[in-house]
């Protein structure tokens, strides 16, 4: 168990406590003498507030303000014997509450798991072990006077490798009574031990399917990897905040670079957080990290994700909070792990939208990671093959240091990407087709060679944009450079950024085709058609539905690794981080789906998806190929992805963003209003906008757009309106916006939510 930090420096008589609910400021309390040694910064305590007993976190070892000491109330109870928040987390919570425009209690709730707040305790178990070896004559005497005890002794002495045996197990196994063991303990033959039993998830979870051969040993780094690792290690050694971007093509060995730095953190006794977009989707990464880090440090790696039971969650948390484990691998919320002496946060695949939490508190895991590292004076490493333009911009302006990995390890070539124009396929077949001729040929070829294929179909497509099947025309807003959304019921096209509306055209304005209707095909359809085309192939579909069944997902990946499956069909999200050396062909069935989201990041997302999915191909000895099917083969995102030209794409896209003043050049704050009453939501959205125009616009740099109805205007009988704020400084805007929001006379039937640095614009 790690030491208890706060209280060692002196016994506090009073403390400052931030309540987890109700009051939004820190309050002073006295520490009763009997609790003196157990209260420190970060302690979770119960204390009286207005005659109720509430939970709170100790933030300082002295009461705030000059309230007379004698009149302070006493703390009731110390709810957990270890600090639940590290000092940097307390300050992080305070920053988040302002920046993300939310209550401190919501942030604390995100930071401290319910099981910890509820006062759960580690599950204790009793163990026994031999105190030492008995002399022959003593043993002989024992044989005579207490044969049962001698039997227990001989059994334990025979367990060469196992030093401790659970008491329960021993009682059952030897069929002796507890009195026998107690008597042996009294005589000093046995030692009695009590310690926490771990309810550890994942101990055998990442079984053979995901364990990669030889993953326990480090590779000799390539020159590029070495240069990146050295740069990171140097920054780590400075023990001050820095953010570094590792921008490396798929298969360039970024994980190996992180591992070099993580091992150094373990060696020096510090703590680290490793974030992945979703743990269930990164079994291989988790397996590699655990194998290597546990071998390097002899310590434990805690895995943190949303499928843990309360007990598992508590134990994982407890291990970190007490210093028993110093590294956590997990999804977004692991950024709040109470890792002691935090030196490093790694955000893998930093561009992933999954890092954004879409419910209160609506934080971005990557941005919070950077800010936490700043508070903890730690190093933050962001890694990706396709960094977000926000991060690219930070690297360009010098806020983040940049390391480039341009080559795949072993000089494996990046896969060759073919772009197929589906207009031609349509003309050739005179009917909509799912598989182009080129894709069919190439799949057939792989099946003959016993190589494997993955087919991706991006279901995140928004099925309401209006698209011409003949020429690929998509209806766009004249003012916003965004695709218009088709509202079938009203028969209009509407821009969700500015509210601009148009009638639905009867024929395509570009080519005159009357076939301007939406068509799409999901994973199911791709699987069905593929099975008809290749009746002998073993085809399995993986998508969000199958992923909910965790074991099925892992079983499928295991079968795929062992070559029992020829073709895997899935949404692009399953593609993250998968490393299957026998996959030499990847097909992207419809690249256009993500291109026409009513979202200014549509091109960026498409580029990311293309590069990421194609990165799954050709990771072994055979070179890989990628077939991308599209109606708009000339689009910048596709062409740049085909050339593997990240810089070119980023430059063009950034120039456009700059022109429109979109992120990363300004922050985007999304304000959503909803109510069961359409009149009310419209009225309040407009009244509020007027208020902002008169009170905020003159005092902070801010540009408003809207209010306008949301893309999905009604959800669960609630009508939705939205307002956008563009600002160069969210940290300047948010405190003022929060103050105005608190003062405004909202109607009880209107719910309003503020989403800072919004990712999901629908
Ligand atoms: P990325 O995360 O950049 O896509 P990975 O870290 O998954 O790449 O590495 C790709 C593959 O190359 C993995 O199978 C990994 O074990 C292997 N690898 C990484 N670095 C080296 C190296 N220096 N020498 C040999 N193999 C390596
Ligand atoms: Zn057309
Ligand atoms: Zn518009």
CSV table of C-alpha atoms in Angstrom, one decimal, residues 72 113 117 154 224 234 282 301 420 429 434 532 560 564 676:
chain,number,residue,atom,x,y,z
A,72,UNK,CA,-17.1,25.5,12.3
A,113,UNK,CA,-16.9,6.2,-9.6
A,117,UNK,CA,-18.7,7.4,-3.5
A,154,UNK,CA,2.5,-31.6,5.7
A,224,UNK,CA,12.5,7.0,-36.8
A,234,UNK,CA,14.0,14.1,-23.0
A,282,UNK,CA,-8.4,-2.3,-28.9
A,301,UNK,CA,-1.7,-2.5,-15.2
A,420,UNK,CA,-13.5,3.1,-58.2
A,429,UNK,CA,-24.8,-2.7,-64.9
A,434,UNK,CA,-22.9,-3.0,-54.1
A,532,UNK,CA,-24.0,-14.8,-53.1
A,560,UNK,CA,-10.1,-14.3,-38.0
A,564,UNK,CA,-11.0,-19.5,-40.0
A,676,UNK,CA,-42.2,19.8,-25.4
